[in-house]
Short mmCIF file of C-alpha atoms in Angstrom, two decimals:
data_model
loop_
_atom_site.label_atom_id
_atom_site.label_comp_id
_atom_site.label_asym_id
_atom_site.label_seq_id
_atom_site.Cartn_x
_atom_site.Cartn_y
_atom_site.Cartn_z
CA MET A 1 -67.87 10.76 -31.67
CA LEU A 2 -65.44 9.65 -34.37
CA ALA A 3 -63.61 7.97 -31.55
CA ALA A 4 -65.67 4.88 -31.09
CA THR A 5 -66.61 1.29 -31.23
CA LYS A 6 -66.00 -0.14 -27.79
CA LEU A 7 -64.46 1.02 -24.51
CA GLY A 8 -65.07 -0.25 -21.00
CA LEU A 9 -64.78 2.34 -18.24
CA ARG A 10 -64.58 1.34 -14.62
CA ALA A 11 -64.79 3.30 -11.38
CA ARG A 12 -64.49 1.88 -7.88
CA ALA A 13 -65.54 3.34 -4.56
CA PRO A 14 -65.77 0.81 -1.71
CA GLY A 15 -69.02 0.98 0.19
CA SER A 16 -70.88 3.02 -2.42
CA LEU A 17 -73.93 1.83 -4.31
CA ALA A 18 -72.57 2.93 -7.66
CA THR A 19 -69.22 1.32 -7.00
CA THR A 20 -68.40 -0.44 -10.24
CA THR A 21 -69.85 0.24 -13.63
CA THR A 22 -68.79 -0.68 -17.12
CA SER A 23 -69.97 1.43 -20.01
CA PRO A 24 -69.49 0.00 -23.50
CA VAL A 25 -68.91 2.59 -26.18
CA MET A 26 -70.86 2.24 -29.42
CA ALA A 27 -70.79 3.88 -32.83
CA VAL A 28 -72.16 2.74 -36.15
CA GLY A 29 -69.23 2.15 -38.49
CA ARG A 30 -65.48 2.21 -37.94
CA ALA A 31 -63.55 5.44 -37.50
CA LEU A 32 -59.93 6.15 -38.34
CA PHE A 33 -59.09 7.53 -34.91
CA SER A 34 -61.40 5.23 -32.96
CA THR A 35 -61.76 4.63 -29.24
CA SER A 36 -61.58 0.92 -29.94
CA GLU A 37 -58.19 1.44 -31.57
CA ASN A 38 -57.09 3.59 -28.65
CA ARG A 39 -58.21 0.89 -26.24
CA ALA A 40 -56.51 -1.87 -28.23
CA ALA A 41 -53.29 0.12 -28.44
CA ALA A 42 -53.35 0.75 -24.70
CA ASN A 43 -53.98 -2.90 -23.96
CA ARG A 44 -51.03 -3.96 -26.09
CA ARG A 45 -48.70 -1.91 -23.95
CA SER A 46 -47.22 -3.42 -20.82
CA ASN A 47 -48.84 -2.70 -17.46
CA ALA A 48 -45.82 -0.63 -16.55
CA THR A 49 -46.33 1.61 -19.58
CA ILE A 50 -50.02 2.09 -18.83
CA ARG A 51 -49.24 2.98 -15.22
CA LYS A 52 -46.63 5.45 -16.41
CA HIS A 53 -48.99 7.30 -18.72
CA SER A 54 -51.84 7.12 -16.23
CA GLY A 55 -49.64 8.63 -13.55
CA ASN A 56 -48.47 11.37 -15.89
CA ALA A 57 -52.02 12.24 -16.84
CA MET A 58 -53.16 12.48 -13.24
CA ARG A 59 -50.11 14.45 -12.09
CA HIS A 60 -50.57 16.88 -14.94
CA ALA A 61 -54.03 17.68 -13.62
CA ASN A 62 -52.88 17.65 -9.99
CA LYS A 63 -55.01 14.58 -9.31
CA GLN A 64 -54.23 11.35 -7.52
CA SER A 65 -53.81 8.25 -9.69
CA ALA A 66 -57.00 6.68 -8.34
CA PRO A 67 -59.78 9.23 -7.75
CA SER A 68 -62.61 8.06 -5.53
CA LEU A 69 -66.00 9.16 -4.31
CA GLU A 70 -64.46 9.88 -0.92
CA LYS A 71 -62.20 12.47 -2.55
CA ALA A 72 -65.12 13.74 -4.61
CA LYS A 73 -66.94 14.60 -1.39
CA MET A 74 -64.13 17.02 -0.53
CA ASP A 75 -63.15 18.10 -4.06
CA PRO A 76 -65.69 17.63 -6.90
CA SER A 77 -62.94 17.89 -9.53
CA LYS A 78 -61.69 14.48 -8.34
CA ALA A 79 -64.97 12.70 -9.04
CA PRO A 80 -64.38 9.49 -11.02
CA ALA A 81 -66.16 8.42 -14.18
CA ILE A 82 -69.29 6.71 -12.92
CA LEU A 83 -71.98 5.92 -15.42
CA LEU A 84 -75.13 6.01 -13.32
CA PRO A 85 -77.04 2.71 -13.18
CA GLU A 86 -79.99 2.20 -15.53
CA THR A 87 -78.94 4.81 -18.07
CA PHE A 88 -81.69 3.69 -20.41
CA VAL A 89 -81.39 4.54 -24.11
CA VAL A 90 -84.42 2.97 -25.79
CA PRO A 91 -83.41 0.85 -28.83
CA SER A 92 -85.28 0.50 -32.11
CA LEU A 93 -88.52 -1.51 -32.04
CA SER A 94 -86.82 -4.35 -33.92
CA ARG A 95 -84.73 -5.01 -30.79
CA PHE A 96 -87.74 -5.36 -28.48
CA PRO A 97 -88.63 -8.85 -27.20
CA LYS A 98 -90.99 -10.81 -29.44
CA GLN A 99 -92.68 -12.90 -26.73
CA PHE A 100 -95.49 -11.32 -24.70
CA LYS A 101 -94.17 -11.83 -21.14
CA PRO A 102 -90.60 -10.63 -21.80
CA LEU A 103 -92.04 -7.71 -23.78
CA MET A 104 -94.29 -6.63 -20.90
CA SER A 105 -91.39 -6.91 -18.44
CA TYR A 106 -89.14 -4.87 -20.73
CA LEU A 107 -91.78 -2.18 -21.28
CA TRP A 108 -92.34 -1.95 -17.55
CA GLY A 109 -88.59 -1.45 -17.10
CA ILE A 110 -88.63 1.44 -19.56
CA ILE A 111 -91.64 3.07 -17.88
CA ARG A 112 -90.20 2.63 -14.39
CA VAL A 113 -86.75 4.05 -15.22
CA LYS A 114 -88.06 7.00 -17.21
CA THR A 115 -90.64 7.82 -14.52
CA VAL A 116 -88.08 7.71 -11.70
CA ASP A 117 -85.64 9.85 -13.71
CA PHE A 118 -88.37 12.40 -14.45
CA LEU A 119 -89.65 12.61 -10.88
CA LEU A 120 -86.18 12.88 -9.33
CA SER A 121 -85.08 15.65 -11.68
CA ARG A 122 -88.32 17.56 -11.09
CA GLN A 123 -87.98 17.08 -7.36
CA TYR A 124 -84.55 18.68 -7.37
CA ARG A 125 -85.75 21.43 -9.69
CA PHE A 126 -88.60 22.20 -7.29
CA SER A 127 -86.20 22.12 -4.32
CA SER A 128 -84.00 24.71 -6.03
CA MET A 129 -86.75 27.34 -5.97
CA PRO A 130 -85.76 30.11 -3.51
CA GLY A 131 -89.46 30.90 -3.04
CA TRP A 132 -92.86 29.84 -4.30
CA ARG A 133 -92.96 32.52 -6.97
CA GLN A 134 -89.28 32.56 -7.79
CA LYS A 135 -87.53 30.88 -10.72
CA PRO A 136 -85.79 27.56 -9.93
CA LEU A 137 -82.00 27.83 -9.69
CA LEU A 138 -81.60 24.41 -11.31
CA SER A 139 -82.48 24.62 -14.98
CA LEU A 140 -83.41 21.40 -16.81
CA LYS A 141 -83.90 23.01 -20.21
CA LYS A 142 -82.78 20.63 -22.93
CA ALA A 143 -81.43 23.15 -25.44
CA PRO A 144 -78.40 24.27 -23.35
CA LEU A 145 -77.60 20.64 -22.44
CA ILE A 146 -77.70 19.57 -26.09
CA ALA A 147 -75.53 22.55 -27.08
CA GLN A 148 -73.01 21.65 -24.36
CA THR A 149 -72.85 18.03 -25.53
CA LYS A 150 -72.44 19.02 -29.18
CA ALA A 151 -69.58 21.37 -28.30
CA LEU A 152 -67.75 18.75 -26.22
CA HIS A 153 -68.33 16.12 -28.91
CA ARG A 154 -66.78 18.38 -31.54
CA GLN A 155 -63.84 19.42 -29.35
CA MET A 156 -63.05 15.85 -28.38
CA ASN A 157 -62.94 14.56 -31.94
CA GLU A 158 -60.83 17.47 -33.11
CA ALA A 159 -58.39 16.87 -30.23
CA ILE A 160 -58.17 13.12 -30.92
CA ALA A 161 -57.54 13.66 -34.63
CA SER A 162 -54.93 16.40 -34.17
CA GLY A 163 -53.26 14.67 -31.21
CA ASP A 164 -53.96 17.53 -28.79
CA ALA A 165 -53.74 15.66 -25.49
CA GLU A 166 -53.79 18.87 -23.46
CA MET A 167 -57.17 19.88 -24.87
CA LEU A 168 -58.46 16.33 -24.57
CA GLU A 169 -57.67 16.27 -20.87
CA LYS A 170 -59.86 19.32 -20.28
CA ILE A 171 -63.00 17.88 -21.84
CA VAL A 172 -63.06 14.14 -21.05
CA ASP A 173 -63.05 12.28 -17.76
CA PRO A 174 -59.63 11.09 -16.50
CA TYR A 175 -60.57 7.42 -16.94
CA LEU A 176 -61.39 8.09 -20.60
CA TYR A 177 -58.41 10.39 -21.09
CA VAL A 178 -55.69 7.89 -20.17
CA PRO A 179 -56.11 5.35 -23.02
CA LEU A 180 -56.62 8.16 -25.53
CA ALA A 181 -53.46 9.95 -24.36
CA VAL A 182 -51.45 6.71 -24.51
CA ASN A 183 -52.48 6.16 -28.12
CA ILE A 184 -51.74 9.75 -29.13
CA GLU A 185 -48.24 9.53 -27.68
CA GLN A 186 -47.56 6.20 -29.38
CA ARG A 187 -48.53 7.39 -32.86
CA PRO A 188 -45.72 7.52 -35.45
CA LYS A 189 -43.82 10.80 -35.35
CA GLY A 190 -45.34 13.35 -37.67
CA ARG A 191 -48.68 11.52 -37.92
CA THR A 192 -51.74 13.71 -37.30
CA GLY A 193 -55.17 14.14 -38.77
CA THR A 194 -58.07 16.50 -39.25
CA TRP A 195 -61.69 15.87 -38.28
CA GLU A 196 -64.74 17.60 -39.69
CA LEU A 197 -68.41 17.43 -38.82
CA VAL A 198 -70.08 17.39 -42.23
CA ARG A 199 -73.66 17.57 -40.96
CA TYR A 200 -76.14 16.31 -38.40
CA ASN A 201 -78.29 13.63 -40.00
CA LYS A 202 -80.91 14.17 -37.30
CA GLU A 203 -81.40 16.85 -34.69
CA PRO A 204 -79.49 15.80 -31.52
CA ARG A 205 -81.86 14.93 -28.68
CA VAL A 206 -81.70 14.07 -24.98
CA VAL A 207 -82.35 10.34 -24.49
CA SER A 208 -81.51 10.05 -20.78
CA HIS A 209 -81.47 12.65 -18.01
CA LYS A 210 -80.46 11.58 -14.52
CA ILE A 211 -79.76 13.43 -11.27
CA PHE A 212 -78.62 11.22 -8.43
CA PRO A 213 -77.43 11.96 -4.87
CA LEU A 214 -73.77 11.26 -4.20
CA GLN A 215 -73.84 8.57 -1.53
CA GLY A 216 -72.31 9.60 1.76
CA THR A 217 -72.91 13.32 1.24
CA LYS A 218 -75.84 15.61 1.90
CA ASP A 219 -75.03 18.48 -0.42
CA LYS A 220 -73.78 17.00 -3.70
CA LEU A 221 -75.61 15.49 -6.67
CA LEU A 222 -74.36 13.68 -9.75
CA TRP A 223 -75.92 15.06 -12.93
CA GLN A 224 -75.67 13.06 -16.16
CA VAL A 225 -77.20 13.74 -19.54
CA THR A 226 -77.11 11.42 -22.56
CA VAL A 227 -77.57 12.99 -25.99
CA SER A 228 -78.08 10.98 -29.16
CA ILE A 229 -76.01 12.44 -32.02
CA ALA A 230 -76.52 11.15 -35.56
CA SER A 231 -74.00 12.76 -37.88
CA ARG A 232 -71.81 12.45 -40.93
CA GLN A 233 -68.13 12.96 -40.13
CA ARG A 234 -65.01 13.25 -42.27
CA VAL A 235 -61.46 12.45 -41.22
CA VAL A 236 -58.20 12.86 -43.14
CA GLN A 237 -54.84 11.50 -42.05
CA HIS A 238 -51.64 13.53 -42.49
CA GLU A 239 -48.00 12.47 -42.58
CA ARG A 240 -45.54 15.32 -41.97
CA GLY A 241 -48.02 17.87 -43.23
CA LYS A 242 -49.07 15.95 -46.35
CA VAL A 243 -52.34 14.11 -46.85
CA VAL A 244 -51.91 10.32 -46.76
CA PRO A 245 -53.35 8.99 -50.04
CA GLY A 246 -56.61 7.12 -49.53
CA SER A 247 -56.92 8.18 -45.89
CA GLU A 248 -59.95 10.43 -46.32
CA LYS A 249 -63.10 8.79 -44.98
CA GLU A 250 -66.69 9.89 -44.45
CA LEU A 251 -68.84 7.95 -42.01
CA ASP A 252 -72.43 8.16 -40.80
CA LEU A 253 -72.34 7.58 -37.05
CA VAL A 254 -74.98 7.36 -34.32
CA GLU A 255 -73.61 8.00 -30.84
CA ASN A 256 -75.21 8.32 -27.41
CA VAL A 257 -72.80 10.70 -25.71
CA VAL A 258 -72.87 10.89 -21.91
CA ILE A 259 -71.73 14.09 -20.22
CA GLY A 260 -71.59 14.61 -16.48
CA THR A 261 -70.96 17.13 -13.74
CA MET A 262 -71.62 17.58 -10.04
CA VAL A 263 -74.13 19.96 -8.48
CA SER A 264 -74.47 21.45 -5.02
CA ASN A 265 -77.97 21.02 -3.66
CA GLU A 266 -77.40 24.03 -1.41
CA THR A 267 -76.40 26.66 -3.99
CA TRP A 268 -77.55 24.63 -7.04
CA ALA A 269 -74.41 25.63 -8.89
CA THR A 270 -72.31 23.13 -10.86
CA LEU A 271 -69.18 22.29 -8.90
CA ASN A 272 -67.07 21.35 -11.91
CA GLY A 273 -67.24 21.67 -15.67
CA TRP A 274 -69.19 19.32 -17.91
CA ARG A 275 -67.04 16.48 -19.27
CA ILE A 276 -67.61 13.55 -21.58
CA ILE A 277 -67.78 10.36 -19.51
CA SER A 278 -68.43 7.82 -22.22
CA THR A 279 -70.91 6.80 -24.88
CA VAL A 280 -73.46 4.05 -24.34
CA GLN A 281 -75.24 1.45 -26.41
CA PRO A 282 -79.03 1.29 -26.52
CA MET A 283 -80.46 -0.75 -23.64
CA THR A 284 -81.38 -3.96 -25.44
CA PRO A 285 -83.37 -6.63 -23.54
CA GLU A 286 -80.19 -8.70 -23.11
CA LYS A 287 -78.28 -5.72 -21.75
CA TRP A 288 -81.21 -4.84 -19.48
CA GLU A 289 -81.11 -8.29 -17.87
CA ARG A 290 -77.38 -7.93 -17.17
CA GLU A 291 -77.96 -4.42 -15.85
CA GLN A 292 -80.56 -5.66 -13.38
CA GLU A 293 -78.22 -8.37 -12.11
CA THR A 294 -75.51 -5.76 -11.58
CA VAL A 295 -77.88 -3.35 -9.83
CA GLN A 296 -79.03 -6.15 -7.52
CA LEU A 297 -75.45 -7.06 -6.62
CA LEU A 298 -74.59 -3.44 -5.92
CA ALA A 299 -77.70 -3.02 -3.77
CA GLU A 300 -76.76 -6.10 -1.74
CA ALA A 301 -73.20 -4.86 -1.33
CA SER A 302 -74.46 -1.46 -0.20
CA ALA A 303 -76.86 -3.06 2.31
CA LYS A 304 -74.05 -5.13 3.80
CA SER A 305 -71.79 -2.09 4.09
CA ASN A 306 -74.53 -0.25 6.00
#
């Protein structure tokens, strides 16, 4: 995504295991219309201004200003942006630990997470079979998921560049939409841009695939897919219909784009459309240690609530 260097997303749901998560956004290089710039612009505004735009965004979509998992149980369209724990994007080998013991622990973490993700997704796929000889209703084929992510990735960047907040709201999660919408509205009058995907430097691929039960419900699952997109992108800035001299930039970016939806484990149909939740950095050993501490705290909080 040409919107990107760092953005923390947070979702709260008291009493739920996945209550609070923060997902840093990463891209290689700096983009003209970047999420980091959107975030910085939003943070510079007063709290009153942020609340105003947040409220407007939620009212426009007929949502409450603070969606929760409790509401998601009744209405899946109100599900908040929750990056599922242990969304593990394997980094390059140069980032692996150098010492033997930390390396073995890190490798075991990779094996454990990937195995659990694989078994859970296959379990739900098997459960979706109407009969022994009938085709599963839940399809885990990668090609359609990659195509969906590529389409959302393209639409989001085009909307950010052109300042189309209405389109943006349809394809990104509300928690991601708010800071982007604030920045779009605060741009100088007459300032827009165009975004172009020049090429994919590598074929996009699924790097994390998670299906997780929504705590407190028996018939809803959270489905998240992370696709690594390596691409060259071009952006040009316009001022009142004219190209701003020197504004054209081409960047090679690598992004791990997370899309999510909710699934019924009775009908196995998606209950809402796929949306971009965030992008994530590779799970470095340092990040993995912090992730485990967070997971442990959430597990303890969940045990106490039960």
